[in-house]
């Protein structure tokens, strides 16, 4: 049951990707300036979520934490280059870059949500909201590029529903993996910063 709850939360957090696609494919699409503003706000929201929910106190003294950040950057760089097959940014490949970023963001974000559910049936509401908000401009920007490149609404929806599905599965895997860690049953989430499901 915990895995199903975690999957539901992971899907809810990623659902804003579909909302972003809907906004981009309306008859009167969002202007480029507003897309930029929303993307900037979403990036700030995600950075806040990372700073307050994912990075433990004293991380600056932890070489493993720095290594994890560096590894994440390298994974994105190589996967993005593999998917887009380009050397310079252009409208035709920008949408794929943003989709890759959303997918690579969604997996660890959903794992964290799943672990939060498994650690005591609780979800970090601030983190959930930040993920939801940050996903919206990602999908809005990428879908705007898709529309400009001639992709259909259905193609965009299939991409984002796929990312939602991956996020839900990742959240379930996070919950299952947490339960498999020895001694995890005695560890609970921080109640002061989390809310009951």
Short mmCIF file of C-alpha atoms in Angstrom, two decimals:
data_model
loop_
_atom_site.label_atom_id
_atom_site.label_comp_id
_atom_site.label_asym_id
_atom_site.label_seq_id
_atom_site.Cartn_x
_atom_site.Cartn_y
_atom_site.Cartn_z
CA UNK A 1 0.00 0.00 0.00
CA UNK A 2 2.88 2.38 0.80
CA UNK A 3 4.29 1.92 -2.71
CA UNK A 4 0.91 2.80 -4.26
CA UNK A 5 0.62 5.92 -2.10
CA UNK A 6 4.13 6.94 -3.07
CA UNK A 7 3.34 6.38 -6.75
CA UNK A 8 0.26 8.58 -6.41
CA UNK A 9 2.28 11.41 -4.88
CA UNK A 10 4.95 11.05 -7.55
CA UNK A 11 2.29 11.25 -10.25
CA UNK A 12 0.67 14.30 -8.64
CA UNK A 13 4.00 16.14 -8.47
CA UNK A 14 4.69 15.40 -12.14
CA UNK A 15 1.15 16.09 -13.38
CA UNK A 16 1.99 19.77 -13.82
CA UNK A 17 4.02 18.67 -16.86
CA UNK A 18 0.76 17.82 -18.59
CA UNK A 19 -0.73 21.14 -17.46
CA UNK A 20 2.27 22.92 -18.99
CA UNK A 21 1.69 21.16 -22.30
CA UNK A 22 -1.98 22.15 -22.24
CA UNK A 23 -1.03 25.79 -21.70
CA UNK A 24 1.47 25.70 -24.58
CA UNK A 25 -1.02 24.20 -27.06
CA UNK A 26 -3.96 26.49 -26.36
CA UNK A 27 -5.40 28.49 -29.26
CA UNK A 28 -3.80 31.56 -27.75
CA UNK A 29 -0.40 30.29 -26.60
CA UNK A 30 1.52 31.91 -23.77
CA UNK A 31 3.90 34.63 -24.97
CA UNK A 32 7.65 34.03 -24.98
CA UNK A 33 8.20 36.64 -22.27
CA UNK A 34 5.71 34.94 -19.94
CA UNK A 35 7.22 31.54 -20.67
CA UNK A 36 10.60 32.96 -19.66
CA UNK A 37 9.20 34.47 -16.45
CA UNK A 38 7.48 31.23 -15.46
CA UNK A 39 10.62 29.21 -16.24
CA UNK A 40 12.71 31.55 -14.08
CA UNK A 41 10.25 31.27 -11.21
CA UNK A 42 10.17 27.49 -11.52
CA UNK A 43 13.95 27.26 -11.47
CA UNK A 44 14.02 29.33 -8.27
CA UNK A 45 11.34 27.15 -6.68
CA UNK A 46 13.32 24.00 -7.45
CA UNK A 47 16.54 25.49 -6.05
CA UNK A 48 14.64 26.37 -2.87
CA UNK A 49 13.35 22.81 -2.62
CA UNK A 50 16.86 21.43 -3.01
CA UNK A 51 18.27 23.83 -0.42
CA UNK A 52 15.61 23.20 2.21
CA UNK A 53 14.63 19.57 1.70
CA UNK A 54 17.35 17.59 -0.04
CA UNK A 55 20.68 18.99 1.12
CA UNK A 56 21.47 17.95 4.71
CA UNK A 57 23.05 20.31 7.21
CA UNK A 58 26.82 20.48 6.89
CA UNK A 59 26.85 19.17 3.32
CA UNK A 60 29.77 21.46 2.46
CA UNK A 61 32.05 19.14 4.40
CA UNK A 62 30.76 16.02 2.68
CA UNK A 63 32.80 14.98 -0.36
CA UNK A 64 30.14 12.41 -1.29
CA UNK A 65 27.54 15.17 -1.62
CA UNK A 66 29.74 17.18 -3.96
CA UNK A 67 30.44 14.04 -5.97
CA UNK A 68 26.71 13.37 -6.30
CA UNK A 69 26.09 16.87 -7.68
CA UNK A 70 28.96 16.50 -10.12
CA UNK A 71 27.79 13.06 -11.24
CA UNK A 72 24.28 14.39 -11.83
CA UNK A 73 25.64 17.19 -14.01
CA UNK A 74 27.73 14.74 -16.04
CA UNK A 75 24.79 12.37 -16.52
CA UNK A 76 22.63 15.21 -17.83
CA UNK A 77 25.39 16.45 -20.14
CA UNK A 78 26.01 13.08 -21.76
CA UNK A 79 22.36 12.00 -21.96
CA UNK A 80 21.39 15.39 -23.41
CA UNK A 81 24.16 15.16 -26.01
CA UNK A 82 23.14 11.59 -26.85
CA UNK A 83 19.45 12.50 -27.29
CA UNK A 84 19.87 15.78 -29.14
CA UNK A 85 23.01 14.95 -31.12
CA UNK A 86 23.91 18.59 -31.45
CA UNK A 87 26.69 20.99 -30.60
CA UNK A 88 24.67 24.22 -30.40
CA UNK A 89 21.26 25.13 -29.06
CA UNK A 90 18.40 25.41 -31.52
CA UNK A 91 14.62 25.25 -31.42
CA UNK A 92 14.62 21.74 -32.87
CA UNK A 93 16.73 20.33 -30.04
CA UNK A 94 15.78 22.66 -27.17
CA UNK A 95 12.54 20.80 -26.53
CA UNK A 96 14.40 17.49 -26.26
CA UNK A 97 16.93 19.02 -23.86
CA UNK A 98 14.17 20.25 -21.57
CA UNK A 99 12.40 16.87 -21.71
CA UNK A 100 15.66 15.13 -20.78
CA UNK A 101 16.08 17.58 -17.91
CA UNK A 102 12.51 16.99 -16.70
CA UNK A 103 13.01 13.23 -16.82
CA UNK A 104 16.34 13.33 -15.00
CA UNK A 105 14.86 15.72 -12.44
CA UNK A 106 11.72 13.68 -12.00
CA UNK A 107 13.42 10.41 -11.09
CA UNK A 108 15.36 11.61 -8.00
CA UNK A 109 12.55 13.97 -6.98
CA UNK A 110 10.09 11.10 -7.04
CA UNK A 111 12.50 8.82 -5.19
CA UNK A 112 12.66 11.44 -2.43
CA UNK A 113 8.86 11.67 -2.30
CA UNK A 114 8.61 7.89 -2.09
CA UNK A 115 11.16 7.73 0.69
CA UNK A 116 9.23 10.42 2.57
CA UNK A 117 6.04 8.37 2.39
CA UNK A 118 7.82 5.18 3.47
CA UNK A 119 9.57 6.98 6.34
CA UNK A 120 6.31 7.61 8.13
CA UNK A 121 3.45 8.06 5.71
CA UNK A 122 4.37 11.71 5.31
CA UNK A 123 5.18 13.97 2.38
CA UNK A 124 7.27 17.13 2.46
CA UNK A 125 4.55 19.51 1.32
CA UNK A 126 6.99 22.35 0.59
CA UNK A 127 9.05 20.01 -1.57
CA UNK A 128 5.96 18.64 -3.31
CA UNK A 129 4.71 22.13 -4.15
CA UNK A 130 8.16 23.24 -5.34
CA UNK A 131 8.45 20.20 -7.62
CA UNK A 132 4.94 20.77 -8.99
CA UNK A 133 5.65 24.44 -9.69
CA UNK A 134 9.07 23.81 -11.22
CA UNK A 135 7.69 21.13 -13.56
CA UNK A 136 5.11 23.51 -15.01
CA UNK A 137 7.53 25.89 -16.75
CA UNK A 138 9.69 22.99 -17.93
CA UNK A 139 6.76 21.47 -19.80
CA UNK A 140 5.49 24.87 -20.92
CA UNK A 141 8.85 25.81 -22.43
CA UNK A 142 9.51 22.45 -24.06
CA UNK A 143 5.97 22.19 -25.40
CA UNK A 144 6.22 25.69 -26.86
CA UNK A 145 9.33 24.54 -28.73
CA UNK A 146 7.49 21.36 -29.81
CA UNK A 147 4.62 23.42 -31.18
CA UNK A 148 7.03 25.70 -33.05
CA UNK A 149 8.76 22.64 -34.53
CA UNK A 150 5.44 21.29 -35.86
CA UNK A 151 4.72 18.60 -33.28
CA UNK A 152 1.08 17.87 -32.50
CA UNK A 153 -0.70 18.24 -29.19
CA UNK A 154 -1.00 14.45 -28.95
CA UNK A 155 2.74 13.96 -29.38
CA UNK A 156 3.46 16.43 -26.61
CA UNK A 157 0.95 14.81 -24.29
CA UNK A 158 2.43 11.36 -24.89
CA UNK A 159 5.88 12.64 -23.93
CA UNK A 160 4.71 14.24 -20.71
CA UNK A 161 2.40 11.41 -19.67
CA UNK A 162 5.40 9.14 -20.14
CA UNK A 163 7.45 11.29 -17.76
CA UNK A 164 4.55 11.27 -15.27
CA UNK A 165 4.48 7.46 -15.42
CA UNK A 166 8.25 7.24 -14.87
CA UNK A 167 7.95 9.62 -11.91
CA UNK A 168 5.17 7.55 -10.34
CA UNK A 169 7.18 4.34 -10.73
CA UNK A 170 10.28 6.04 -9.30
CA UNK A 171 8.33 7.18 -6.23
CA UNK A 172 7.08 3.63 -5.68
CA UNK A 173 10.62 2.29 -6.04
CA UNK A 174 11.85 4.86 -3.51
CA UNK A 175 9.29 3.66 -0.98
CA UNK A 176 10.11 0.00 -1.60
CA UNK A 177 13.87 0.61 -1.44
CA UNK A 178 13.53 2.50 1.84
CA UNK A 179 11.59 -0.34 3.43
CA UNK A 180 14.36 -2.75 2.42
CA UNK A 181 17.06 -0.77 4.28
CA UNK A 182 17.88 -2.44 7.63
CA UNK A 183 16.66 -0.34 10.56
CA UNK A 184 14.56 1.96 8.40
CA UNK A 185 11.38 1.10 10.29
CA UNK A 186 12.59 3.05 13.31
CA UNK A 187 13.34 6.21 11.35
CA UNK A 188 10.62 8.80 10.82
CA UNK A 189 10.39 12.03 8.88
CA UNK A 190 10.83 15.46 10.46
CA UNK A 191 7.28 16.37 11.56
CA UNK A 192 7.95 20.09 11.74
CA UNK A 193 8.44 20.38 8.01
CA UNK A 194 6.12 17.70 6.69
CA UNK A 195 2.42 17.03 6.54
CA UNK A 196 0.37 13.87 6.72
CA UNK A 197 -0.83 12.30 3.47
#
